[in-house]
């Protein structure tokens, strides 16, 4: 039989008093606001520790993370722990005697130690507990988006005590939000590393560039060795052929460039820079930037054009990711601000839904709905909608658990995707256009509170980044 002090069960929100529920909601809002402000990850985590400490007097909050080898834990944030204490905790090996944090990471489950001086889980850290008067310590594993444990979030007390459901909920929410913050930070670091790698490639010229010369009609008279790396074609295969016969350009590219070259020849200008898109032999779309100048004779007639092609695909993708990430954070902040405004729940959800429909890059249809779970937990009620026809509003005013996609999402607590009106979509009316769906559960502490239903164009291709954003939106709506 498992010791309750190691129980991984999530604390039900309904087990808390009304006062504690309000305090938890305020804590979660404070944490989410800190995240939405977009500060450095370590500072955000530090603020989360301070917020948790405020709700447990005479305690210190600590976040420890596994090193790259996943062998040792090191202190990542501990705003009220001394430097000596941090030094003593660093290089902590997870294991049965590694304290509350070492056990939380080792077992992948919460650890609640009421007496660090006698509990066997603290046998390797007994001197630390005595030297710093750490009498009790409760620790929660921090998980990445893929479920793997990356560290621990702990509250250590200077008095012997066991956690209440309220305290366990503080740790549960804190660990969850810290996991999101760390995941986002690591994604941003990976992007920065990618951009630095790109900058080094540019400095070295390398395979991302092709130096060329061609006639005004586009016949290639010289290309450098980078031709194969950029275009997937050897230099020998393209010489004395025209660009439009050796590269699979996207529609409209060739005609647009021909107009630019004609204008250049008819003017006194000598320099031209433009972007083009083509399909590489490997099937992927690539983007290049072409910089070329005209070589003229004594009468000013264009003899040829010389220049350089740069493959800017990765840069464009990075810029798009950064722009989308910036807009995502902006939208999440706006949704948080809406959720904090003094208005009815139905008005709040309607305003959030309308804002969500304004996002063009989601590429979804401009129709959506929010359902809330009835008190008997047997059906959903439509409480907010955007551009739904009257037939759907009538048919879906009440949805039983398990009925159609929304009812199935409410019953299972899992997001569903459909690229068309498949057999799961049981609600129909005559003349309904074929379409797809995302149905996303609105969950708080694993309790399904409702469902967000988004309409998708027929055969919409799933997008992982879009799905992660939609899940973030659903978390804010649930909170």
CSV table of C-alpha atoms in Angstrom, one decimal:
chain,number,residue,atom,x,y,z
A,1,UNK,CA,0.0,0.0,0.0
A,2,UNK,CA,1.3,3.4,-0.9
A,3,UNK,CA,2.2,5.9,1.7
A,4,UNK,CA,-0.1,8.9,1.5
A,5,UNK,CA,2.9,11.2,1.8
A,6,UNK,CA,4.0,10.0,-1.6
A,7,UNK,CA,0.6,9.9,-3.3
A,8,UNK,CA,0.7,11.4,-6.8
A,9,UNK,CA,-3.1,11.9,-7.0
A,10,UNK,CA,-4.2,15.3,-8.1
A,11,UNK,CA,-6.1,17.3,-5.4
A,12,UNK,CA,-9.7,17.9,-6.5
A,13,UNK,CA,-10.6,21.5,-6.7
A,14,UNK,CA,-13.9,20.8,-4.9
A,15,UNK,CA,-12.1,19.5,-1.8
A,16,UNK,CA,-11.0,23.1,-1.0
A,17,UNK,CA,-13.0,25.6,1.0
A,18,UNK,CA,-14.5,28.5,-0.9
A,19,UNK,CA,-11.9,30.8,0.6
A,20,UNK,CA,-9.0,28.5,-0.5
A,21,UNK,CA,-10.5,28.2,-3.9
A,22,UNK,CA,-10.5,32.0,-4.3
A,23,UNK,CA,-6.9,32.1,-3.0
A,24,UNK,CA,-5.8,29.4,-5.5
A,25,UNK,CA,-7.5,31.2,-8.4
A,26,UNK,CA,-5.8,34.5,-7.4
A,27,UNK,CA,-2.4,32.6,-7.2
A,28,UNK,CA,-3.0,31.1,-10.7
A,29,UNK,CA,-3.9,34.4,-12.2
A,30,UNK,CA,-0.8,36.1,-10.6
A,31,UNK,CA,1.4,33.3,-12.0
A,32,UNK,CA,-0.1,33.5,-15.5
A,33,UNK,CA,0.2,37.3,-15.5
A,34,UNK,CA,3.9,36.9,-14.6
A,35,UNK,CA,4.3,34.5,-17.5
A,36,UNK,CA,2.3,36.6,-20.0
A,37,UNK,CA,4.6,39.6,-19.3
A,38,UNK,CA,7.3,37.7,-21.1
A,39,UNK,CA,10.2,38.1,-18.7
A,40,UNK,CA,13.3,35.9,-18.5
A,41,UNK,CA,12.3,32.4,-17.5
A,42,UNK,CA,14.5,32.3,-14.4
A,43,UNK,CA,13.0,35.6,-13.1
A,44,UNK,CA,9.4,34.3,-13.8
A,45,UNK,CA,10.2,31.1,-11.9
A,46,UNK,CA,11.6,33.1,-9.1
A,47,UNK,CA,8.4,35.2,-8.9
A,48,UNK,CA,6.4,31.9,-8.7
A,49,UNK,CA,8.5,30.8,-5.7
A,50,UNK,CA,7.8,34.1,-4.0
A,51,UNK,CA,4.1,33.9,-4.7
A,52,UNK,CA,4.0,30.4,-3.2
A,53,UNK,CA,6.0,31.5,-0.1
A,54,UNK,CA,3.4,34.2,0.6
A,55,UNK,CA,0.8,31.5,1.0
A,56,UNK,CA,2.9,29.4,3.4
A,57,UNK,CA,4.5,31.5,6.1
A,58,UNK,CA,7.9,30.5,7.5
A,59,UNK,CA,8.9,28.7,4.3
A,60,UNK,CA,11.2,28.9,1.3
A,61,UNK,CA,10.4,28.0,-2.3
A,62,UNK,CA,13.0,26.1,-4.4
A,63,UNK,CA,13.1,25.0,-8.0
A,64,UNK,CA,15.8,22.4,-8.9
A,65,UNK,CA,16.5,21.1,-12.5
A,66,UNK,CA,18.2,18.1,-13.8
A,67,UNK,CA,21.5,18.7,-15.7
A,68,UNK,CA,21.9,17.8,-19.3
A,69,UNK,CA,23.1,14.3,-18.4
A,70,UNK,CA,20.0,13.9,-16.2
A,71,UNK,CA,22.3,12.7,-13.4
A,72,UNK,CA,22.2,15.6,-10.9
A,73,UNK,CA,19.8,18.3,-9.7
A,74,UNK,CA,21.0,21.9,-9.3
A,75,UNK,CA,19.2,24.9,-7.9
A,76,UNK,CA,17.5,27.0,-10.6
A,77,UNK,CA,15.6,29.5,-8.5
A,78,UNK,CA,15.4,29.9,-4.7
A,79,UNK,CA,14.9,33.6,-3.9
A,80,UNK,CA,15.1,33.2,-0.1
A,81,UNK,CA,17.7,30.5,0.2
A,82,UNK,CA,21.3,31.5,1.2
A,83,UNK,CA,24.1,31.0,-1.3
A,84,UNK,CA,25.6,28.5,1.1
A,85,UNK,CA,22.4,26.5,1.1
A,86,UNK,CA,22.3,26.6,-2.7
A,87,UNK,CA,25.9,25.3,-2.8
A,88,UNK,CA,25.0,22.5,-0.5
A,89,UNK,CA,22.0,21.5,-2.6
A,90,UNK,CA,23.7,21.6,-6.0
A,91,UNK,CA,24.8,18.3,-7.5
A,92,UNK,CA,22.0,16.4,-5.7
A,93,UNK,CA,21.6,12.9,-7.1
A,94,UNK,CA,18.0,11.8,-7.3
A,95,UNK,CA,17.4,8.7,-5.3
A,96,UNK,CA,15.6,7.1,-2.2
A,97,UNK,CA,17.7,9.1,0.2
A,98,UNK,CA,18.0,12.3,-1.8
A,99,UNK,CA,15.4,14.4,0.2
A,100,UNK,CA,12.0,15.4,-1.0
A,101,UNK,CA,13.3,16.8,-4.3
A,102,UNK,CA,15.6,13.9,-5.1
A,103,UNK,CA,12.7,11.5,-4.4
A,104,UNK,CA,10.2,13.5,-6.4
A,105,UNK,CA,12.4,13.3,-9.5
A,106,UNK,CA,13.5,9.7,-8.8
A,107,UNK,CA,9.9,8.4,-8.4
A,108,UNK,CA,8.2,11.0,-10.7
A,109,UNK,CA,5.7,11.6,-7.9
A,110,UNK,CA,5.0,14.2,-5.2
A,111,UNK,CA,6.8,13.8,-1.9
A,112,UNK,CA,5.5,15.2,1.4
A,113,UNK,CA,8.0,14.9,4.3
A,114,UNK,CA,6.6,16.1,7.7
A,115,UNK,CA,9.9,15.5,9.6
A,116,UNK,CA,13.2,15.8,7.7
A,117,UNK,CA,15.2,14.7,10.8
A,118,UNK,CA,13.6,11.3,11.0
A,119,UNK,CA,12.2,10.5,7.5
A,120,UNK,CA,14.3,7.9,5.6
A,121,UNK,CA,13.9,9.9,2.4
A,122,UNK,CA,16.2,12.5,3.9
A,123,UNK,CA,18.9,10.2,5.1
A,124,UNK,CA,21.5,11.6,2.7
A,125,UNK,CA,20.6,15.2,3.6
A,126,UNK,CA,20.3,15.0,7.4
A,127,UNK,CA,23.1,17.4,8.0
A,128,UNK,CA,21.7,19.9,5.6
A,129,UNK,CA,18.3,19.7,7.4
A,130,UNK,CA,19.9,20.3,10.8
A,131,UNK,CA,22.3,23.1,9.7
A,132,UNK,CA,19.5,25.1,8.0
A,133,UNK,CA,16.7,24.1,10.4
A,134,UNK,CA,14.7,22.6,7.5
A,135,UNK,CA,12.0,20.7,9.4
A,136,UNK,CA,9.6,19.7,6.7
A,137,UNK,CA,9.8,19.7,2.9
A,138,UNK,CA,7.1,19.1,0.2
A,139,UNK,CA,8.2,18.6,-3.3
A,140,UNK,CA,6.4,18.2,-6.7
A,141,UNK,CA,8.0,16.9,-9.9
A,142,UNK,CA,8.1,19.4,-12.8
A,143,UNK,CA,7.3,17.8,-16.1
A,144,UNK,CA,8.0,18.8,-19.7
A,145,UNK,CA,5.3,18.9,-22.4
A,146,UNK,CA,6.2,15.3,-23.3
A,147,UNK,CA,5.7,14.1,-19.7
A,148,UNK,CA,9.3,13.6,-18.8
A,149,UNK,CA,10.5,14.9,-15.4
A,150,UNK,CA,12.8,17.9,-15.7
A,151,UNK,CA,13.1,18.9,-12.0
A,152,UNK,CA,11.2,19.7,-8.9
A,153,UNK,CA,9.3,22.5,-7.2
A,154,UNK,CA,9.4,22.5,-3.4
A,155,UNK,CA,8.3,24.4,-0.3
A,156,UNK,CA,10.5,23.8,2.8
A,157,UNK,CA,9.3,24.8,6.2
A,158,UNK,CA,11.1,25.8,9.4
A,159,UNK,CA,8.6,23.9,11.4
A,160,UNK,CA,7.3,20.3,11.3
A,161,UNK,CA,4.1,20.2,9.4
A,162,UNK,CA,2.1,18.2,6.8
A,163,UNK,CA,0.5,19.8,3.8
A,164,UNK,CA,-3.2,20.5,3.6
A,165,UNK,CA,-5.0,20.1,0.3
A,166,UNK,CA,-4.6,23.8,-0.2
A,167,UNK,CA,-0.8,23.5,0.1
A,168,UNK,CA,-0.7,20.5,-2.3
A,169,UNK,CA,-2.7,22.5,-4.8
A,170,UNK,CA,-0.2,25.4,-4.6
A,171,UNK,CA,2.6,23.0,-5.5
A,172,UNK,CA,0.6,21.3,-8.2
A,173,UNK,CA,-0.3,24.5,-10.0
A,174,UNK,CA,3.2,26.0,-9.5
A,175,UNK,CA,4.9,22.9,-10.9
A,176,UNK,CA,2.6,22.9,-13.9
A,177,UNK,CA,3.1,26.6,-14.8
A,178,UNK,CA,6.9,26.3,-14.2
A,179,UNK,CA,7.0,23.4,-16.7
A,180,UNK,CA,5.3,25.5,-19.3
A,181,UNK,CA,7.7,28.4,-18.7
A,182,UNK,CA,10.8,26.2,-18.9
A,183,UNK,CA,9.5,24.5,-22.1
A,184,UNK,CA,9.0,27.9,-23.7
A,185,UNK,CA,12.4,29.1,-22.6
A,186,UNK,CA,14.1,26.0,-24.1
A,187,UNK,CA,12.3,26.5,-27.4
A,188,UNK,CA,13.4,30.1,-27.5
A,189,UNK,CA,17.0,29.1,-26.7
A,190,UNK,CA,16.9,26.5,-29.6
A,191,UNK,CA,15.7,29.3,-31.9
A,192,UNK,CA,18.5,31.6,-30.9
A,193,UNK,CA,21.0,28.8,-31.4
A,194,UNK,CA,19.6,28.2,-34.9
A,195,UNK,CA,19.9,31.9,-35.7
A,196,UNK,CA,23.5,32.0,-34.4
A,197,UNK,CA,24.3,29.0,-36.6
A,198,UNK,CA,22.8,30.8,-39.6
A,199,UNK,CA,25.0,33.9,-38.9
A,200,UNK,CA,28.1,31.7,-38.8
A,201,UNK,CA,27.1,30.2,-42.1
A,202,UNK,CA,26.7,33.6,-43.7
A,203,UNK,CA,30.1,34.7,-42.4
A,204,UNK,CA,31.7,31.7,-44.0
A,205,UNK,CA,29.7,32.1,-47.2
A,206,UNK,CA,29.5,28.3,-47.5
A,207,UNK,CA,26.9,26.3,-49.3
A,208,UNK,CA,24.0,28.7,-48.8
A,209,UNK,CA,25.2,30.9,-51.6
A,210,UNK,CA,25.6,30.7,-55.4
A,211,UNK,CA,27.5,33.2,-57.4
A,212,UNK,CA,26.2,33.4,-61.0
A,213,UNK,CA,26.3,35.2,-64.3
A,214,UNK,CA,23.6,35.1,-66.9
A,215,UNK,CA,22.4,36.9,-70.1
A,216,UNK,CA,19.5,39.3,-70.1
A,217,UNK,CA,17.4,36.4,-71.4
A,218,UNK,CA,18.3,34.2,-68.4
A,219,UNK,CA,20.9,31.9,-70.0
A,220,UNK,CA,23.4,30.9,-67.3
A,221,UNK,CA,27.1,31.4,-68.3
A,222,UNK,CA,28.6,30.7,-64.8
A,223,UNK,CA,27.5,29.2,-61.5
A,224,UNK,CA,29.6,28.4,-58.4
A,225,UNK,CA,29.8,25.1,-56.6
A,226,UNK,CA,27.0,26.1,-54.2
A,227,UNK,CA,24.5,25.4,-57.0
A,228,UNK,CA,24.0,21.8,-55.9
A,229,UNK,CA,23.6,22.6,-52.2
A,230,UNK,CA,21.0,25.4,-52.8
A,231,UNK,CA,19.1,24.1,-55.8
A,232,UNK,CA,19.9,20.3,-55.8
A,233,UNK,CA,21.4,20.5,-59.3
A,234,UNK,CA,25.1,20.3,-60.3
A,235,UNK,CA,26.8,23.2,-62.0
A,236,UNK,CA,27.4,21.1,-65.1
A,237,UNK,CA,23.7,20.4,-65.5
A,238,UNK,CA,22.7,24.1,-65.7
A,239,UNK,CA,25.4,25.8,-67.7
A,240,UNK,CA,24.2,27.5,-70.9
A,241,UNK,CA,20.6,26.7,-70.0
A,242,UNK,CA,18.0,29.2,-68.8
A,243,UNK,CA,16.9,29.6,-65.2
A,244,UNK,CA,13.3,28.7,-66.0
A,245,UNK,CA,14.2,25.3,-67.5
A,246,UNK,CA,16.5,24.1,-64.7
A,247,UNK,CA,14.6,25.2,-61.6
A,248,UNK,CA,11.0,24.4,-60.6
A,249,UNK,CA,9.9,28.0,-59.7
A,250,UNK,CA,6.7,28.8,-57.9
A,251,UNK,CA,3.9,30.2,-60.2
A,252,UNK,CA,4.4,33.8,-61.1
A,253,UNK,CA,8.1,34.1,-60.0
A,254,UNK,CA,9.6,33.9,-63.5
A,255,UNK,CA,7.2,36.4,-65.0
A,256,UNK,CA,7.7,38.9,-62.1
A,257,UNK,CA,11.5,38.7,-62.5
A,258,UNK,CA,11.4,39.1,-66.2
A,259,UNK,CA,9.5,42.3,-65.8
A,260,UNK,CA,12.1,43.6,-63.3
A,261,UNK,CA,14.9,42.7,-65.6
A,262,UNK,CA,13.2,44.5,-68.5
A,263,UNK,CA,12.7,47.6,-66.4
A,264,UNK,CA,16.3,47.4,-65.3
A,265,UNK,CA,17.5,47.2,-68.9
A,266,UNK,CA,15.4,50.1,-70.0
A,267,UNK,CA,16.5,52.3,-67.1
A,268,UNK,CA,19.9,53.6,-66.0
A,269,UNK,CA,19.8,51.5,-62.9
A,270,UNK,CA,22.4,48.8,-62.4
A,271,UNK,CA,21.3,47.0,-59.2
A,272,UNK,CA,18.4,44.6,-58.5
A,273,UNK,CA,17.4,42.6,-55.4
A,274,UNK,CA,14.4,40.4,-55.2
A,275,UNK,CA,13.1,37.1,-53.6
A,276,UNK,CA,12.0,34.0,-55.3
A,277,UNK,CA,10.4,30.7,-54.3
A,278,UNK,CA,11.1,27.3,-55.8
A,279,UNK,CA,10.5,23.6,-55.2
A,280,UNK,CA,13.7,21.8,-54.4
A,281,UNK,CA,14.1,18.3,-55.9
A,282,UNK,CA,13.6,16.9,-52.4
A,283,UNK,CA,10.0,18.3,-52.5
A,284,UNK,CA,10.5,21.1,-50.0
A,285,UNK,CA,9.7,24.7,-50.8
A,286,UNK,CA,12.8,27.0,-50.6
A,287,UNK,CA,13.2,30.8,-50.6
A,288,UNK,CA,16.1,32.6,-52.1
A,289,UNK,CA,17.2,36.3,-52.2
A,290,UNK,CA,18.8,37.3,-55.4
A,291,UNK,CA,21.2,40.3,-55.6
A,292,UNK,CA,22.5,41.1,-59.0
A,293,UNK,CA,23.9,44.0,-61.0
A,294,UNK,CA,23.9,44.8,-64.7
A,295,UNK,CA,27.1,44.7,-66.8
A,296,UNK,CA,26.7,47.3,-69.6
A,297,UNK,CA,28.7,48.2,-72.7
A,298,UNK,CA,30.0,51.7,-73.6
A,299,UNK,CA,26.5,52.6,-75.0
A,300,UNK,CA,24.8,51.5,-71.8
A,301,UNK,CA,23.3,48.3,-73.2
A,302,UNK,CA,23.1,45.4,-70.8
A,303,UNK,CA,25.5,42.7,-71.7
A,304,UNK,CA,24.9,40.4,-68.8
A,305,UNK,CA,23.9,40.2,-65.1
A,306,UNK,CA,26.1,39.0,-62.3
A,307,UNK,CA,25.2,38.4,-58.8
A,308,UNK,CA,24.7,36.1,-55.8
A,309,UNK,CA,21.9,33.9,-54.7
A,310,UNK,CA,21.4,33.4,-50.9
A,311,UNK,CA,19.2,30.6,-49.5
A,312,UNK,CA,17.1,32.5,-46.9
A,313,UNK,CA,14.6,29.7,-46.1
A,314,UNK,CA,15.7,29.2,-42.5
A,315,UNK,CA,15.9,32.9,-41.8
A,316,UNK,CA,12.3,33.3,-43.1
A,317,UNK,CA,11.1,30.4,-41.1
A,318,UNK,CA,12.8,31.8,-37.9
A,319,UNK,CA,11.3,35.3,-38.5
A,320,UNK,CA,7.9,33.7,-39.0
A,321,UNK,CA,8.3,31.7,-35.8
A,322,UNK,CA,9.4,34.8,-33.9
A,323,UNK,CA,6.6,36.9,-35.2
A,324,UNK,CA,4.0,34.3,-34.4
A,325,UNK,CA,5.4,33.7,-30.9
A,326,UNK,CA,5.3,37.5,-30.3
A,327,UNK,CA,1.7,37.7,-31.5
A,328,UNK,CA,0.8,34.6,-29.4
A,329,UNK,CA,2.1,36.2,-26.2
A,330,UNK,CA,0.2,39.4,-27.1
A,331,UNK,CA,-3.0,37.5,-27.6
A,332,UNK,CA,-2.6,35.5,-24.4
A,333,UNK,CA,-2.0,38.8,-22.5
A,334,UNK,CA,-5.2,40.2,-24.0
A,335,UNK,CA,-7.2,37.2,-23.0
A,336,UNK,CA,-5.8,37.4,-19.5
A,337,UNK,CA,-6.8,41.0,-19.3
A,338,UNK,CA,-10.3,40.2,-20.5
A,339,UNK,CA,-10.6,37.4,-17.9
A,340,UNK,CA,-9.7,39.9,-15.1
A,341,UNK,CA,-12.3,42.5,-16.2
A,342,UNK,CA,-15.5,42.8,-14.0
A,343,UNK,CA,-18.1,41.2,-16.2
A,344,UNK,CA,-20.3,38.1,-16.4
A,345,UNK,CA,-18.8,34.8,-17.2
A,346,UNK,CA,-20.9,34.5,-20.4
A,347,UNK,CA,-19.8,38.0,-21.6
A,348,UNK,CA,-16.1,37.2,-20.7
A,349,UNK,CA,-16.2,33.9,-22.8
A,350,UNK,CA,-17.9,35.7,-25.7
A,351,UNK,CA,-15.3,38.4,-25.8
A,352,UNK,CA,-12.5,35.9,-25.6
A,353,UNK,CA,-14.1,33.9,-28.4
A,354,UNK,CA,-14.5,36.9,-30.6
A,355,UNK,CA,-10.8,37.9,-30.1
A,356,UNK,CA,-9.7,34.4,-31.0
A,357,UNK,CA,-11.6,34.6,-34.3
A,358,UNK,CA,-9.5,37.6,-35.3
A,359,UNK,CA,-6.3,35.6,-35.6
A,360,UNK,CA,-5.5,35.0,-39.3
A,361,UNK,CA,-2.6,32.7,-39.0
A,362,UNK,CA,-4.6,30.0,-37.3
A,363,UNK,CA,-6.2,29.4,-40.7
A,364,UNK,CA,-9.4,28.2,-39.2
A,365,UNK,CA,-13.0,29.0,-40.2
A,366,UNK,CA,-14.5,32.1,-38.6
A,367,UNK,CA,-17.0,30.0,-36.6
A,368,UNK,CA,-16.6,28.7,-33.0
A,369,UNK,CA,-18.4,27.9,-29.8
A,370,UNK,CA,-17.9,27.5,-26.1
A,371,UNK,CA,-19.9,25.0,-24.0
A,372,UNK,CA,-20.0,24.7,-20.2
A,373,UNK,CA,-20.6,21.5,-18.2
A,374,UNK,CA,-23.9,21.3,-16.4
A,375,UNK,CA,-23.8,20.7,-12.6
A,376,UNK,CA,-24.9,17.1,-13.0
A,377,UNK,CA,-21.9,16.6,-15.4
A,378,UNK,CA,-24.1,14.8,-17.9
A,379,UNK,CA,-24.4,17.5,-20.6
A,380,UNK,CA,-23.0,20.6,-22.0
A,381,UNK,CA,-24.7,24.0,-22.5
A,382,UNK,CA,-23.9,26.4,-25.4
A,383,UNK,CA,-22.9,29.7,-23.7
A,384,UNK,CA,-21.0,31.6,-26.3
A,385,UNK,CA,-20.8,31.3,-30.1
A,386,UNK,CA,-19.3,33.1,-33.1
A,387,UNK,CA,-21.1,33.1,-36.4
A,388,UNK,CA,-23.0,29.8,-35.9
A,389,UNK,CA,-26.1,29.4,-38.0
A,390,UNK,CA,-29.4,29.2,-36.2
A,391,UNK,CA,-29.8,25.4,-37.0
A,392,UNK,CA,-26.5,24.6,-35.2
A,393,UNK,CA,-27.4,26.9,-32.3
A,394,UNK,CA,-30.6,25.0,-31.9
A,395,UNK,CA,-29.3,21.5,-32.4
A,396,UNK,CA,-26.3,22.2,-30.1
A,397,UNK,CA,-27.9,24.2,-27.4
A,398,UNK,CA,-27.6,21.1,-25.1
A,399,UNK,CA,-25.1,18.4,-25.9
A,400,UNK,CA,-25.0,15.1,-23.9
A,401,UNK,CA,-21.7,13.6,-22.8
A,402,UNK,CA,-20.5,11.3,-25.6
A,403,UNK,CA,-22.7,13.0,-28.2
A,404,UNK,CA,-20.9,14.2,-31.3
A,405,UNK,CA,-17.3,15.6,-31.0
A,406,UNK,CA,-17.9,18.1,-28.2
A,407,UNK,CA,-19.7,15.5,-26.1
A,408,UNK,CA,-16.9,13.0,-26.7
A,409,UNK,CA,-14.2,15.6,-25.7
A,410,UNK,CA,-16.2,16.4,-22.5
A,411,UNK,CA,-16.4,12.7,-21.7
A,412,UNK,CA,-12.8,11.8,-22.3
A,413,UNK,CA,-11.1,15.1,-21.4
A,414,UNK,CA,-9.0,14.8,-24.6
A,415,UNK,CA,-8.7,17.2,-27.5
A,416,UNK,CA,-10.2,15.8,-30.8
A,417,UNK,CA,-9.3,16.7,-34.4
A,418,UNK,CA,-11.4,15.9,-37.4
A,419,UNK,CA,-10.5,16.9,-41.0
A,420,UNK,CA,-14.1,16.4,-42.2
A,421,UNK,CA,-17.6,15.3,-41.1
A,422,UNK,CA,-16.6,11.8,-40.1
A,423,UNK,CA,-18.6,9.2,-38.3
A,424,UNK,CA,-17.9,10.9,-34.9
A,425,UNK,CA,-19.8,14.0,-36.0
A,426,UNK,CA,-23.3,12.7,-35.2
A,427,UNK,CA,-25.1,16.1,-35.3
A,428,UNK,CA,-26.3,17.0,-38.8
A,429,UNK,CA,-28.8,19.1,-40.7
A,430,UNK,CA,-29.8,19.3,-44.3
A,431,UNK,CA,-27.4,21.4,-46.4
A,432,UNK,CA,-24.6,21.3,-43.8
A,433,UNK,CA,-21.2,22.1,-45.5
A,434,UNK,CA,-18.4,19.6,-45.0
A,435,UNK,CA,-15.8,20.9,-42.5
A,436,UNK,CA,-13.4,19.8,-39.8
A,437,UNK,CA,-13.1,20.5,-36.0
A,438,UNK,CA,-10.8,21.0,-33.1
A,439,UNK,CA,-12.8,20.3,-29.9
A,440,UNK,CA,-10.7,21.2,-26.8
A,441,UNK,CA,-11.5,20.5,-23.2
A,442,UNK,CA,-11.6,23.4,-20.7
A,443,UNK,CA,-9.9,21.7,-17.8
A,444,UNK,CA,-9.0,22.9,-14.3
A,445,UNK,CA,-7.1,20.4,-12.1
A,446,UNK,CA,-8.1,17.6,-14.5
A,447,UNK,CA,-11.8,18.5,-14.1
A,448,UNK,CA,-13.6,19.2,-17.4
A,449,UNK,CA,-15.5,22.5,-17.0
A,450,UNK,CA,-16.5,22.8,-20.7
A,451,UNK,CA,-15.4,22.5,-24.3
A,452,UNK,CA,-14.0,25.0,-26.9
A,453,UNK,CA,-15.2,24.0,-30.4
A,454,UNK,CA,-13.3,25.5,-33.5
A,455,UNK,CA,-14.4,25.0,-37.1
A,456,UNK,CA,-11.7,24.0,-39.7
A,457,UNK,CA,-11.7,24.1,-43.5
A,458,UNK,CA,-12.2,20.7,-45.1
A,459,UNK,CA,-8.9,18.6,-45.0
A,460,UNK,CA,-7.2,21.2,-42.8
A,461,UNK,CA,-3.7,20.0,-42.0
A,462,UNK,CA,-2.8,19.7,-38.4
A,463,UNK,CA,-0.3,22.1,-37.0
A,464,UNK,CA,1.5,21.3,-33.7
A,465,UNK,CA,2.3,24.9,-32.9
A,466,UNK,CA,-1.3,26.0,-33.5
A,467,UNK,CA,-2.5,23.2,-31.3
A,468,UNK,CA,-0.2,24.2,-28.5
A,469,UNK,CA,-1.5,27.8,-28.7
A,470,UNK,CA,-5.1,26.6,-28.7
A,471,UNK,CA,-4.4,24.5,-25.6
A,472,UNK,CA,-2.9,27.6,-23.9
A,473,UNK,CA,-6.0,29.5,-24.8
A,474,UNK,CA,-8.2,26.8,-23.3
A,475,UNK,CA,-6.1,26.8,-20.1
A,476,UNK,CA,-6.7,30.6,-19.7
A,477,UNK,CA,-10.5,30.1,-20.4
A,478,UNK,CA,-10.6,27.3,-17.8
A,479,UNK,CA,-8.8,29.4,-15.2
